[in-house]
Coordinates of C-alpha atoms and ligand atoms in Angstrom, one line a residue:
M211 CA 93.6 100.0 104.3
G212 CA 94.1 97.6 101.4
V213 CA 91.6 97.7 98.5
L214 CA 89.9 94.5 97.5
N215 CA 87.5 95.1 94.6
V216 CA 85.3 92.1 93.8
T217 CA 83.9 93.8 90.7
P218 CA 84.3 93.1 87.0
D219 CA 84.8 96.8 86.1
S220 CA 86.8 98.7 88.8
F221 CA 89.1 101.2 87.1
S222 CA 92.4 99.6 88.2
D223 CA 91.7 96.0 89.4
G224 CA 88.4 95.1 87.9
G225 CA 88.0 91.3 87.3
Q226 CA 91.2 90.4 89.0
H227 CA 89.7 89.0 92.2
D228 CA 86.7 87.1 90.9
G229 CA 85.5 84.2 93.0
V230 CA 85.7 83.9 96.7
E231 CA 88.9 81.9 96.7
R232 CA 90.9 84.4 94.7
A233 CA 89.5 87.4 96.6
V234 CA 90.4 85.8 100.0
A235 CA 93.9 85.0 98.7
R236 CA 94.4 88.6 97.7
G237 CA 93.0 89.9 101.0
L238 CA 95.4 87.6 103.0
A239 CA 98.3 88.6 100.8
M240 CA 97.6 92.3 101.6
V241 CA 97.5 91.4 105.3
A242 CA 100.9 89.7 105.0
E243 CA 102.1 92.9 103.3
G244 CA 101.0 95.0 106.3
A245 CA 97.4 96.1 105.7
E246 CA 95.5 96.6 108.9
V247 CA 92.1 96.9 107.2
I248 CA 90.8 95.1 104.1
D249 CA 88.2 97.2 102.2
V250 CA 85.8 94.9 100.2
G251 CA 83.8 96.6 97.5
G252 CA 81.3 95.1 95.0
E253 CA 80.4 98.2 93.1
S254 CA 82.7 100.4 91.0
T255 CA 82.1 104.1 91.6
R256 CA 84.6 105.3 89.0
P257 CA 83.3 108.2 87.0
G258 CA 80.6 107.1 84.6
A259 CA 80.0 103.8 86.3
D260 CA 76.4 102.4 86.3
P261 CA 74.9 101.3 89.6
V262 CA 74.9 97.6 90.5
G263 CA 71.7 96.0 91.7
T264 CA 71.5 95.2 95.4
D265 CA 71.2 91.4 94.8
E266 CA 74.3 91.4 92.6
E267 CA 76.3 93.5 95.0
L268 CA 75.3 91.2 97.9
R269 CA 76.3 88.1 95.8
R270 CA 79.7 89.6 95.2
V271 CA 80.5 91.0 98.6
V272 CA 78.9 88.9 101.4
P273 CA 80.7 85.5 100.7
V274 CA 84.0 87.3 100.5
V275 CA 83.6 89.2 103.7
E276 CA 82.4 86.0 105.5
A277 CA 85.3 83.9 104.2
L278 CA 87.9 86.6 104.9
A279 CA 86.5 87.2 108.4
D280 CA 86.8 83.4 109.0
A281 CA 90.3 83.3 107.7
L282 CA 91.5 86.4 109.7
G283 CA 89.7 85.5 112.9
G284 CA 89.5 89.1 114.0
S285 CA 93.2 89.9 113.7
V286 CA 92.6 92.5 111.0
R287 CA 89.5 94.6 110.3
I288 CA 87.3 94.2 107.3
S289 CA 85.4 97.2 105.9
V290 CA 82.7 97.2 103.3
D291 CA 82.8 99.8 100.6
T292 CA 79.2 100.3 99.6
R293 CA 76.4 102.8 99.1
S294 CA 73.8 100.3 99.9
E295 CA 72.1 99.9 103.3
A296 CA 71.3 96.3 102.6
V297 CA 74.9 95.4 101.6
A298 CA 76.4 97.3 104.6
S299 CA 74.2 95.5 107.2
A300 CA 74.7 92.1 105.5
A301 CA 78.5 92.6 105.5
V302 CA 78.5 93.6 109.1
R303 CA 76.4 90.5 110.0
V304 CA 79.2 88.3 108.6
G305 CA 82.2 90.2 110.1
A306 CA 82.8 93.7 108.7
T307 CA 83.4 96.2 111.4
L308 CA 83.6 99.4 109.3
I309 CA 81.2 100.8 106.7
N310 CA 83.2 102.7 104.0
D311 CA 80.4 104.9 102.6
V312 CA 81.2 106.9 99.6
S313 CA 77.7 108.3 99.7
A314 CA 78.1 109.6 103.2
T315 CA 74.5 108.7 104.0
L316 CA 74.7 105.3 105.8
W317 CA 75.5 106.4 109.4
P318 CA 72.1 105.1 110.7
V319 CA 73.2 101.5 109.7
A320 CA 76.5 102.0 111.5
A321 CA 74.7 103.3 114.6
E322 CA 72.3 100.4 114.6
C323 CA 75.0 97.8 114.0
G324 CA 77.5 99.4 116.4
V325 CA 80.3 99.6 113.9
G326 CA 82.6 102.3 112.5
W327 CA 81.7 104.6 109.6
V328 CA 83.7 106.4 106.9
A329 CA 81.9 109.4 105.4
M330 CA 83.4 110.3 102.0
H331 CA 82.7 113.5 100.1
G332 CA 81.6 113.8 96.5
C333 CA 79.9 110.6 95.3
D334 CA 76.2 111.4 94.9
D335 CA 76.1 109.8 91.5
P336 CA 79.2 108.4 89.7
R337 CA 77.4 108.9 86.3
T338 CA 77.3 112.7 86.7
M339 CA 79.7 113.6 89.4
Q340 CA 82.5 114.7 87.0
A341 CA 80.1 116.7 84.7
N342 CA 81.0 120.1 86.0
P343 CA 82.4 120.2 89.5
T344 CA 82.4 123.7 90.8
Y345 CA 83.4 125.2 94.1
R346 CA 84.2 128.7 95.4
D347 CA 86.6 127.2 97.9
V348 CA 86.9 123.4 97.5
V349 CA 88.8 122.9 100.8
A350 CA 86.4 124.9 102.9
E351 CA 83.3 123.3 101.2
V352 CA 84.5 119.7 101.5
T353 CA 85.5 120.3 105.1
A354 CA 82.2 121.8 106.0
F355 CA 80.3 119.0 104.4
L356 CA 82.3 116.3 106.2
V357 CA 82.2 117.9 109.6
E358 CA 78.4 118.3 109.3
R359 CA 78.1 114.6 108.3
A360 CA 80.4 113.5 111.1
T361 CA 78.6 115.6 113.7
V362 CA 75.2 114.2 112.7
A363 CA 76.5 110.6 112.8
R364 CA 78.2 111.1 116.2
A365 CA 75.0 112.6 117.6
G366 CA 73.1 109.7 116.1
G367 CA 75.2 107.2 118.0
V368 CA 78.1 106.3 115.8
A369 CA 81.1 106.0 118.1
E370 CA 83.8 105.7 115.4
V371 CA 83.5 108.2 112.6
W372 CA 86.1 108.9 109.8
I373 CA 86.1 111.6 107.2
D374 CA 87.5 111.3 103.6
P375 CA 87.7 114.2 101.1
G376 CA 87.0 111.9 98.2
F377 CA 90.0 112.4 96.0
G378 CA 88.7 111.9 92.4
F379 CA 85.0 112.3 93.3
A380 CA 83.2 115.4 91.9
K381 CA 86.5 117.2 91.6
T382 CA 88.8 118.4 88.8
P383 CA 92.5 117.6 89.0
E384 CA 93.0 121.0 90.4
H385 CA 90.4 120.5 93.1
N386 CA 92.0 117.2 93.9
L387 CA 95.4 118.8 94.3
R388 CA 94.1 121.7 96.3
V389 CA 92.4 119.2 98.7
L390 CA 95.6 117.2 99.0
A391 CA 97.8 120.3 99.6
H392 CA 95.5 121.4 102.4
L393 CA 94.9 118.1 104.2
D394 CA 96.0 119.8 107.4
V395 CA 92.6 121.7 107.3
L396 CA 90.8 118.3 107.5
V397 CA 93.2 116.9 110.1
D398 CA 92.7 120.0 112.2
T399 CA 88.9 119.3 112.5
G400 CA 89.9 116.6 114.9
W401 CA 88.0 113.8 113.1
P402 CA 90.3 111.0 111.9
V403 CA 90.9 111.3 108.1
V404 CA 91.1 108.7 105.4
V405 CA 92.6 109.5 102.0
G406 CA 92.4 107.4 98.8
T407 CA 94.5 108.6 96.0
S408 CA 95.7 105.2 94.9
R409 CA 96.2 104.8 91.1
K410 CA 93.7 107.7 90.4
S411 CA 93.7 109.7 87.1
T412 CA 95.0 112.9 88.6
L413 CA 98.2 111.0 89.5
G414 CA 98.3 109.9 85.8
L415 CA 98.4 113.5 84.8
L416 CA 101.0 114.5 87.3
L417 CA 103.3 111.6 86.3
A418 CA 102.8 112.5 82.6
D419 CA 103.9 116.1 83.4
A420 CA 106.9 114.7 85.4
D421 CA 107.8 112.5 82.5
G422 CA 107.3 115.2 79.9
V423 CA 104.7 113.3 78.0
G424 CA 101.4 114.6 76.9
D425 CA 98.9 111.9 77.8
P426 CA 98.1 110.7 81.4
V427 CA 100.2 107.6 82.2
P428 CA 98.1 104.5 82.3
V429 CA 96.6 103.1 85.5
D430 CA 99.2 100.4 85.9
D431 CA 102.0 103.0 85.8
R432 CA 101.0 105.2 88.7
L433 CA 102.8 103.4 91.6
E434 CA 105.2 106.3 92.4
G435 CA 102.3 108.7 92.5
S436 CA 100.2 106.5 94.7
V437 CA 103.0 105.9 97.1
A438 CA 104.2 109.6 97.2
T439 CA 100.7 110.8 97.9
A440 CA 100.1 108.2 100.6
V441 CA 103.4 109.3 102.3
W442 CA 102.4 112.9 101.9
S443 CA 99.0 112.3 103.4
A444 CA 100.4 110.4 106.4
A445 CA 103.0 113.2 106.9
Q446 CA 100.1 115.7 107.2
G447 CA 98.6 113.6 110.0
V448 CA 96.2 111.3 108.1
P449 CA 96.0 108.1 110.0
M450 CA 94.6 105.8 107.3
V451 CA 95.3 105.6 103.5
R452 CA 93.3 103.5 101.1
V453 CA 95.7 101.8 98.7
H454 CA 95.9 99.0 96.2
D455 CA 99.7 98.6 96.5
V456 CA 100.1 97.7 100.1
D457 CA 103.6 96.3 100.0
A458 CA 105.1 99.3 98.3
T459 CA 103.2 101.7 100.6
V460 CA 104.2 99.9 103.8
R461 CA 107.8 99.8 102.6
A462 CA 107.8 103.5 101.9
F463 CA 106.2 104.2 105.3
R464 CA 108.9 102.3 107.0
V465 CA 111.5 104.5 105.3
A466 CA 109.6 107.7 105.9
F467 CA 108.4 107.2 109.4
G468 CA 110.2 104.2 110.9
G469 CA 113.7 105.6 111.1
L470 CA 115.4 107.2 114.1
D471 CA 113.7 107.4 117.5
Ligands
HH2_42 N1 87.8 105.6 96.2 C1 87.2 104.6 95.5 C2 86.4 103.7 96.2 N2 86.1 103.9 97.5 N3 86.5 104.9 99.5 C3 87.1 105.9 100.2 N4 86.9 106.0 101.5 N5 87.9 106.8 99.6 C4 88.2 106.8 98.3 O1 89.0 107.6 97.8 C5 87.6 105.7 97.5 C6 86.7 104.8 98.2 C7 87.5 104.4 94.0 O2 88.6 103.6 93.8 P1 88.5 102.0 93.5 O3 87.8 101.3 94.5 O4 89.9 101.5 93.3 O5 87.8 102.0 92.1 P2 86.3 101.6 91.7 O6 85.4 102.6 92.3 O7 86.4 101.7 90.2 O8 86.0 100.2 92.2

């Protein structure tokens, strides 16, 4: 899943894909690099981000999904990364077939529209989610939350349900690493898992440690961490990773998984 943020303020690619033409070009480039899903998002949910009004989010997302769907002609899926019911259903009307829902609440829209749904853990409110994340057992609690959400959605009529532990959402770096180390627990639930570690700050900390420097490495210097954690996730049985750097990830996957029969 390639990330296409059409926002001015996303933490790693904000403002880079402004305008429908530039956004579509980036989406098509990711398809050429090997992405099988393009995830279009019009609201940053980075820690501390303010919510975007529905009208503005619609204005950013819908024309891009529509133009991309036209250009792709159904060969590659489009997902819409949103917490808004209105944006999710508008995006589906113009060609999205997957609702990537960091709020884990929008399954009724997916049921009504007959599309897939990703339930992510941890994003109740980006303004406060990093204030003091506390768990007794982060892996067990995240898993229980996601299985409950998935079960409710399936019973409510969503045929295609994915679960995502929400790396970087309402979690300390230690929580993130614990979740990552125990992805097998999520995979063993039987629900298909999505993981999005790409360019996130926990990787900046790990890379700083690896480099022996004090401060987290900046967001544009986290490629190895992004690729390594994507490969790790896939090796644990995760069938979809959400990444900004599609080319590097696909190349790494070819080496890691495409070798001997
Ligand atoms: N992470 C982000 C956004 N959406 N969706 C899923 N399913 N999983 C994730 O881990 C996830 C997500 C945050 O990353 P990004 O879109 O790059 O940044 P921003 O929220 O600043 O736009």
